[in-house]
Coordinates of C-alpha atoms in Angstrom, one line a residue:
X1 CA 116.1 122.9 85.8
X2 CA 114.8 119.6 86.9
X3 CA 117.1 117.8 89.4
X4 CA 118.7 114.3 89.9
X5 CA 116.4 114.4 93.1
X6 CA 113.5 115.3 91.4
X7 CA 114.0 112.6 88.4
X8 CA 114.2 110.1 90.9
X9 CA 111.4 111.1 92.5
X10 CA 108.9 111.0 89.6
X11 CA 110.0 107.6 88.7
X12 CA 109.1 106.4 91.9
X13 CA 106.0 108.4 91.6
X14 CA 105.2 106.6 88.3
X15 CA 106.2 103.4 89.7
X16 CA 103.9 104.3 92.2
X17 CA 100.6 105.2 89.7
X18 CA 101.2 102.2 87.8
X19 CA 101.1 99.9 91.1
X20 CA 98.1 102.0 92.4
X21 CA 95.9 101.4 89.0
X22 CA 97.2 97.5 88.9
X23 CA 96.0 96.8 92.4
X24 CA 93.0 98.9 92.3
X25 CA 93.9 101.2 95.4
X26 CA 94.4 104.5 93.0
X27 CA 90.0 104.8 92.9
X28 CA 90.0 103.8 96.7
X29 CA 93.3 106.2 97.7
X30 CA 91.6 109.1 95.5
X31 CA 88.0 108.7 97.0
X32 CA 89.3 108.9 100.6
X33 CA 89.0 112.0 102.0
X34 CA 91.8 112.0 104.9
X35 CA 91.1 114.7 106.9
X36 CA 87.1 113.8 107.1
X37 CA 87.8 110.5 108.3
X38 CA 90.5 112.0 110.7
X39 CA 87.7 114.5 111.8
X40 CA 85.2 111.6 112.2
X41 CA 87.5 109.5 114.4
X42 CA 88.4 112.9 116.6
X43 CA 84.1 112.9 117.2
X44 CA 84.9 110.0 119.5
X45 CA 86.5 112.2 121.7
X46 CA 84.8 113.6 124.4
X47 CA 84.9 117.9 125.5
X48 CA 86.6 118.7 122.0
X49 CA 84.0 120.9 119.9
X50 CA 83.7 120.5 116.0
X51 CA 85.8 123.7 114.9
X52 CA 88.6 122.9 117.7
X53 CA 89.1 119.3 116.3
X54 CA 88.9 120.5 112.3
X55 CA 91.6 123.0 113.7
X56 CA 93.8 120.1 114.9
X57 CA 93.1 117.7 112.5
X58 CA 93.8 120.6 109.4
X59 CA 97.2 121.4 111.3
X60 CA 98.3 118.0 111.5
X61 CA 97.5 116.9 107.9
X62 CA 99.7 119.8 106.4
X63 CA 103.3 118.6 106.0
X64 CA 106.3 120.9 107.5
X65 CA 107.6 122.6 105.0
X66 CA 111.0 120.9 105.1
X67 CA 109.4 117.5 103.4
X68 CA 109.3 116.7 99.9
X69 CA 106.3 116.6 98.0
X70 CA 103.8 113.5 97.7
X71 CA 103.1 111.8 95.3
X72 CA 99.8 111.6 93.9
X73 CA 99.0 107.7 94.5
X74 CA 101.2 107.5 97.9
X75 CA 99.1 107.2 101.1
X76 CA 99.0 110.1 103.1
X77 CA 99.9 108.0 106.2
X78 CA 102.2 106.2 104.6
X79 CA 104.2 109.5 103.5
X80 CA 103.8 111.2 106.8
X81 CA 105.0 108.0 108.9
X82 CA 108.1 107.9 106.8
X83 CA 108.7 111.3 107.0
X84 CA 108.3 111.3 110.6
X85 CA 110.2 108.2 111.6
X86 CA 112.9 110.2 109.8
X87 CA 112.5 114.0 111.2
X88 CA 112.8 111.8 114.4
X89 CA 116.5 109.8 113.1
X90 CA 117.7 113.0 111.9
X91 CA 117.7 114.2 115.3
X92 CA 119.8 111.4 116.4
X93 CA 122.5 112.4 114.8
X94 CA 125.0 115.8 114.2
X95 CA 126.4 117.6 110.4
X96 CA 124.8 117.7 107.1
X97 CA 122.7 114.9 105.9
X98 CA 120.5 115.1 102.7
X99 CA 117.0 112.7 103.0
X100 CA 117.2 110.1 100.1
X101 CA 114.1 109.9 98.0
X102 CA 111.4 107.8 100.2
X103 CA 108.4 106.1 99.8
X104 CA 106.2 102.7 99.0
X105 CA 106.4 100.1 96.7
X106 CA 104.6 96.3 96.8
X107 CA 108.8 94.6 97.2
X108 CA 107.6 91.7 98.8
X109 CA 110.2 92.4 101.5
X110 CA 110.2 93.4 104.9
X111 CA 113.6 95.2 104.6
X112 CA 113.4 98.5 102.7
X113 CA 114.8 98.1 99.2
X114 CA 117.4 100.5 97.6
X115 CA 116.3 101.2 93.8
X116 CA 118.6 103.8 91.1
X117 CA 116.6 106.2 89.3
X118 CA 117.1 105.6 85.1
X119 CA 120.8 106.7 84.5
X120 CA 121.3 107.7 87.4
X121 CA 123.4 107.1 91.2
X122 CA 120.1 108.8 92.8
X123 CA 119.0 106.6 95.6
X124 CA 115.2 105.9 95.9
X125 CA 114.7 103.6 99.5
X126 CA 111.2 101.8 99.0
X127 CA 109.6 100.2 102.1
X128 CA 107.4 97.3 101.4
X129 CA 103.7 98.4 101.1
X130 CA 101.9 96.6 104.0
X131 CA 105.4 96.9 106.5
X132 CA 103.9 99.4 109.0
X133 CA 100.4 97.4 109.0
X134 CA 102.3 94.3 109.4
X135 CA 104.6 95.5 112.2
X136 CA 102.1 97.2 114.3
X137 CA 100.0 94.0 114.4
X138 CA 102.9 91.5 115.1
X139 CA 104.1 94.1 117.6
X140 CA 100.9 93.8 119.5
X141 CA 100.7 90.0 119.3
X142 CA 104.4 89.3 120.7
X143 CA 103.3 91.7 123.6
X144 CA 100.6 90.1 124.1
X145 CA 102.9 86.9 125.0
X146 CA 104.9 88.7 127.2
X147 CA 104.5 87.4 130.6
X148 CA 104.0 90.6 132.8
X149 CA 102.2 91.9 135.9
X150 CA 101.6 95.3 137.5
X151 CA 103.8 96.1 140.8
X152 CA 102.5 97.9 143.8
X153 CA 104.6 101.0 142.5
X154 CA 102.8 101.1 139.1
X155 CA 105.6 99.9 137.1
X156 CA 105.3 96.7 134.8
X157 CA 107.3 94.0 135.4
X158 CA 107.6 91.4 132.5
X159 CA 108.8 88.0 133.2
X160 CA 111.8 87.1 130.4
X161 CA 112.1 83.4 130.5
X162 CA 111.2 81.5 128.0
X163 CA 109.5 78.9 130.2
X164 CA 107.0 81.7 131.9
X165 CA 106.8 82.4 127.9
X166 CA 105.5 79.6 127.1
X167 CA 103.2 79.7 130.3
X168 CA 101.4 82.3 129.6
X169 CA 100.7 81.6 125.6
X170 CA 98.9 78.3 126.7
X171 CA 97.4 79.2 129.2
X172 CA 96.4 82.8 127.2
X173 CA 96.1 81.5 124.1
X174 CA 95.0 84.9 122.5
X175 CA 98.7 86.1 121.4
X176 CA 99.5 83.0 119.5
X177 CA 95.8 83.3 118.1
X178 CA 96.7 87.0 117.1
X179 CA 99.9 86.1 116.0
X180 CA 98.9 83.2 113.6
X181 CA 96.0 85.3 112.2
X182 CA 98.7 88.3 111.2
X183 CA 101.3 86.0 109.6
X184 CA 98.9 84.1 107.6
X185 CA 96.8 86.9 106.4
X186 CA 100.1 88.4 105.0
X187 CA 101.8 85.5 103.7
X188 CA 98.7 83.9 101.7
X189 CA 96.9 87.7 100.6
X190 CA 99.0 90.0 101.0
X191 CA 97.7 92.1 103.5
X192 CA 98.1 92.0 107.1
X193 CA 94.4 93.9 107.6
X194 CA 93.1 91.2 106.8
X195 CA 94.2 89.6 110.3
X196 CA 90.8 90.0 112.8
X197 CA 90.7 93.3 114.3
X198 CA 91.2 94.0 118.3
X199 CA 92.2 96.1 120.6
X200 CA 94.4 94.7 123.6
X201 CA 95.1 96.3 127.3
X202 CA 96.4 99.6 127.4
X203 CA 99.7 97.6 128.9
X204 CA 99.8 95.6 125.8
X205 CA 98.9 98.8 123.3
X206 CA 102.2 100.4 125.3
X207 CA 104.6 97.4 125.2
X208 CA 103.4 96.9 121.4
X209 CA 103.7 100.4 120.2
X210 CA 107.0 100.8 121.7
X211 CA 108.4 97.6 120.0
X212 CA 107.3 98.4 116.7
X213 CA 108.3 102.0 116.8
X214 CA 111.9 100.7 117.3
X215 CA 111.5 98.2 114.5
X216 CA 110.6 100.7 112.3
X217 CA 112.9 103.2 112.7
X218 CA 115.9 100.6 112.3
X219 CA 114.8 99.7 109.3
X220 CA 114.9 103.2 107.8
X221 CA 118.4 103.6 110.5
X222 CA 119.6 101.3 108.5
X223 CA 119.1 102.6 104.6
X224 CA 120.3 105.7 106.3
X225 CA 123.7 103.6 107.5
X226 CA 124.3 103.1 103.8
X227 CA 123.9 106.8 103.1
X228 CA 126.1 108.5 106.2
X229 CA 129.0 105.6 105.2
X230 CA 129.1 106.7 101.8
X231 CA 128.2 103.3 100.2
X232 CA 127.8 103.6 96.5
X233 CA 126.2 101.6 94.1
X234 CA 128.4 99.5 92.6
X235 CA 126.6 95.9 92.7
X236 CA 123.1 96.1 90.8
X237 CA 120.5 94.0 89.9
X238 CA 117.1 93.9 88.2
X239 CA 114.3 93.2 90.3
X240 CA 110.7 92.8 89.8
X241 CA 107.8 95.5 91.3
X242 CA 104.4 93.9 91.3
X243 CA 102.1 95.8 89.6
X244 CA 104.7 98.3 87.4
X245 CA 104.0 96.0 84.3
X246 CA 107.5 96.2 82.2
X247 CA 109.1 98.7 83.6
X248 CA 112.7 98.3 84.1
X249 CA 113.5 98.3 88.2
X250 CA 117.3 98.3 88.9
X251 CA 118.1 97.6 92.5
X252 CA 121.7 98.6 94.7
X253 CA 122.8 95.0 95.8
X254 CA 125.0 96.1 98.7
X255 CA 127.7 93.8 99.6
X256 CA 127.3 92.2 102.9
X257 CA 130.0 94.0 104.7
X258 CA 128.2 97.1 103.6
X259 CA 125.5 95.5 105.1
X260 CA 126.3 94.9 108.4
X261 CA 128.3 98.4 108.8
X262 CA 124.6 99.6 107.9
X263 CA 123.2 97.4 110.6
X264 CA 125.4 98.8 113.0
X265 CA 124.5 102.7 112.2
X266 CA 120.6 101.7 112.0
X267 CA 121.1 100.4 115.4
X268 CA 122.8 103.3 116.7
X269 CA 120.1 105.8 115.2
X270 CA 117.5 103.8 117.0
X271 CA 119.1 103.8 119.6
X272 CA 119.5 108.0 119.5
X273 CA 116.1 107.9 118.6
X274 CA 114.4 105.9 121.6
X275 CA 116.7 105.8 123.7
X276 CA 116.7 108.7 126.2
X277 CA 112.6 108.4 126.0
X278 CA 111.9 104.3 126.4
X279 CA 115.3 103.3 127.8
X280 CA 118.3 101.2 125.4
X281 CA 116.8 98.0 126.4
X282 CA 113.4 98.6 124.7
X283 CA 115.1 100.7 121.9
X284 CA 116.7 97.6 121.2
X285 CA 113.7 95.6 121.6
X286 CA 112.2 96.8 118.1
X287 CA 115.8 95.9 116.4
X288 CA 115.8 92.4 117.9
X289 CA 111.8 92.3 116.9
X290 CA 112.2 92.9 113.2
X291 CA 115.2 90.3 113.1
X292 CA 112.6 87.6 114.4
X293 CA 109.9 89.4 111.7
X294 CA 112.4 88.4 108.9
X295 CA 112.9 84.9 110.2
X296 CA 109.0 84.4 110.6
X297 CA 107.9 85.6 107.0
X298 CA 111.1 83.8 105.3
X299 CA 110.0 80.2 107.0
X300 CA 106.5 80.8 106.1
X301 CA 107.0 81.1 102.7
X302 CA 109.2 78.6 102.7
X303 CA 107.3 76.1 104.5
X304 CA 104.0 76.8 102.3
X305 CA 106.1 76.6 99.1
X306 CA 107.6 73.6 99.8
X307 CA 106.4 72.4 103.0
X308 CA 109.8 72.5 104.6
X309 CA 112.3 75.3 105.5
X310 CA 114.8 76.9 103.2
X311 CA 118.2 76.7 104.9
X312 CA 118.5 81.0 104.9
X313 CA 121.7 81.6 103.3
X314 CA 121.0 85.1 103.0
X315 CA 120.6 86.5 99.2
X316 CA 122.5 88.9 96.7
X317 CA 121.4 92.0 99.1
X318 CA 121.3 90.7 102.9
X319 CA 123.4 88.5 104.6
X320 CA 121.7 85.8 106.8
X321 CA 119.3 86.9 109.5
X322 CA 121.3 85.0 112.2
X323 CA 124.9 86.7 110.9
X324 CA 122.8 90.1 111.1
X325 CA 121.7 89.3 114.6
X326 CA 125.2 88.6 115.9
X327 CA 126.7 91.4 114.1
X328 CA 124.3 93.9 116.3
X329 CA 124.9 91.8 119.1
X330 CA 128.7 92.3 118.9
X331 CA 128.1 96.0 118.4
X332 CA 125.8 95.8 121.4
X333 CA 128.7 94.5 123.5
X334 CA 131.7 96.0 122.1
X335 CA 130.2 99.4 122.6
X336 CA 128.5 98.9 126.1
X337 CA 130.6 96.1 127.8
X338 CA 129.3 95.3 131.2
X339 CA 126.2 97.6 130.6
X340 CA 125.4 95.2 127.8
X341 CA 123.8 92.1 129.4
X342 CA 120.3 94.0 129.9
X343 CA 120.2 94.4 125.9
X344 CA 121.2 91.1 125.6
X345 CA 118.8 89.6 127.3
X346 CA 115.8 91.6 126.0
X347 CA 117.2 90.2 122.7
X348 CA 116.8 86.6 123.8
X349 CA 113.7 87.4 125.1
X350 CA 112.4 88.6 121.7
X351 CA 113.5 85.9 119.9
X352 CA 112.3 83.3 122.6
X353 CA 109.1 84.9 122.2
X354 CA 108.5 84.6 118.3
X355 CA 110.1 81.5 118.5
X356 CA 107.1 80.1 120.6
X357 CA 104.8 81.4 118.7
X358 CA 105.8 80.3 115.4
X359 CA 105.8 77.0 117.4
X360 CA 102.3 77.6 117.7
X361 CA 102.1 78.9 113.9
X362 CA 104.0 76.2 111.9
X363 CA 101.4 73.5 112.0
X364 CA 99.1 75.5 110.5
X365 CA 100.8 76.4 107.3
X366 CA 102.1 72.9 107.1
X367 CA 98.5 71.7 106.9
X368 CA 97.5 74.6 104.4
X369 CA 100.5 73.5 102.2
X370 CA 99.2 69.9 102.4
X371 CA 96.1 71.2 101.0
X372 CA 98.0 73.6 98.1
X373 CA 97.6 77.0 99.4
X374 CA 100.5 79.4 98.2
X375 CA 102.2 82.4 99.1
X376 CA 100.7 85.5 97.7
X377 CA 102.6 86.9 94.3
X378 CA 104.5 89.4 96.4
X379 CA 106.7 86.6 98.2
X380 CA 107.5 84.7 95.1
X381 CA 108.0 87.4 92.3
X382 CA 111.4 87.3 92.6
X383 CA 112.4 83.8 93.7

């Protein structure tokens, strides 16, 4: 007998094939052989013979046996960084828990969107398509800003203020370069990999890997918020998929209190997650970082829709950015009290950080909205 789990999960599988065939990734996604180009980037690796590294590679493209099957037009990487990032917040936490359908959808939002299966309460969480592309480069290009230098001892130290900030990204004007080059290749096609490719320091690879991994896993932290606090579904809406033609898409609006309670679990599973490993401050870090993501891709839109910014008054699913912010803030201090200022601080310093660089940013897509560019159809499909 088919479950409710299973229903939902072939809707989001056929949501999935129709997106795939629209965009024309289901050829490129079904010509791609994985584990050869796995193999062929493992060559680069010196002392590992052929049969070792076809052992590894093999291994590591075989699922545990605990995640669900994928679907036929979802990325393998995709599927197994979602499954990861949630083996790894499952772990943060103690008693039952049972994993919501995942996977990837074109929303057109950086915050993963809750979708109901046809007649059906069965919660399907959707991340936007390009998110992990998109947060591994902006990851890299706000570390790349970071003022920092290398003590005696080994240790990095980074400078916080936002006057060494600014400093360093004119007088290295790479990360605003990097920056600018990510948002815009987003915002006006769609796709992130379009920004130049590069590879930064080994300090930078660190500080940026780090940041986005705690990005990412609040993101999915918080879905999971909705799920341990029993939210149910009692505020829908339709919404519109790009690329699934007419096929009707309900989504869970959550009310914002809803919201922030979820804010405040996601930011405690990151916490769990990173913490013991990285330290709270640069858990916290990636939480503050995809707060600042939000802000950037919302004025960008704006700005090269209308060549001014949209006051953000937050929408039918998420409260304002800034009343999001201070929610996990408050959490941050109510929870930590005089341990809290280091947190606090690497959250100003975040958003001190992007701030600066959209400084650098802004004048650009004021200039391509003077000349009529717009927002790819992801950003705008349900305005």
């Amino acid at each position: 007998m088919t479950t409710e789990t299973e229903k939902a999960r072939a809707f989001l599988w056929e949501l999935q094939a129709q997106a795939a065939e629209a965009t024309g990734m289901r050829d490129v996604e079904h010509a791609t052989d994985w584990q050869e180009r796995m193999v062929e980037i493992g060559r680069r690796m010196p002392e590992v013979s052929e049969e070792q590294l076809r052992q590894v590679v093999a291994l590591g493209m075989s699922p545990p046996e605990h995640w669900p099957p994928r679907g036929p037009d979802e990325p393998v990487w995709g599927y197994r960084l979602i499954h990861s990032l949630a083996d790894r917040l499952e772990t943060a936490f103690t008693g039952s828990f049972t994993r919501p359908v995942l996977g990837m959808l074109i929303t057109g939002e950086i915050n993963a969107v809750t979708l109901l299966a046809p007649d059906s309460q069965t919660h399907i969480v959707v991340f936007e398509s390009e998110l992990f592309m998109f947060a591994n480069l902006f990851g890299k290009a706000v570390a790349l800003a970071m003022p920092h230098e290398v003590r005696e001892d080994g240790w990095i130290a980074f400078s916080p203020g936002g006057d060494d900030v600014r400093r360093h990204v004119r007088d290295s004007p790479e990360a605003a370069r990097r920056f600018r080059d990510v948002v815009l290749a987003y915002v006006l096609r769609g796709r992130p990999s379009g920004a130049s490719p590069y590879v930064p320091s080994q300090v930078v690879r660190a500080m940026g890997s780090i940041l986005v991994d705690g990005m990412e896993l609040f993101v999915l932290g918080h879905e999971y918020g909705h799920v341990m606090a029993g939210h149910l579904a009692d505020r829908k809406t339709s919404r519109r998929m790009l690329g699934t033609g007419e096929v009707d898409v309900t989504e869970v609006a959550w009310e914002w209190e809803q919201e922030a309670l979820a804010d405040i679990i996601g930011w405690k599973l990151c916490i769990g997650a990173m913490g013991a490993k990285f330290g709270l401050e640069l858990a916290h870090a990636g939480v503050e970082l995809f707060f600042a993501a939000c802000e950037v891709l919302d004025r960008a839109v704006s700005l090269l829709l209308t060549g001014e910014y949209a006051p953000d008054h937050g929408s039918s699913t998420h409260p304002p950015i800034d009343v999001r912010r201070g929610v996990v803030r408050e959490q941050v201090q109510a929870e930590l009290g005089e341990n809290a200022a280091s947190l606090l601080d690497m959250g100003t310093t975040i958003q001190e950080i992007v701030d600066v660089l959209w400084e650098e940013t802004a004048p650009v897509i004021l200039d391509l909205h003077r000349q009529g560019a717009v927002p790819d159809a992801r950003w705008t499909a349900n305005l």
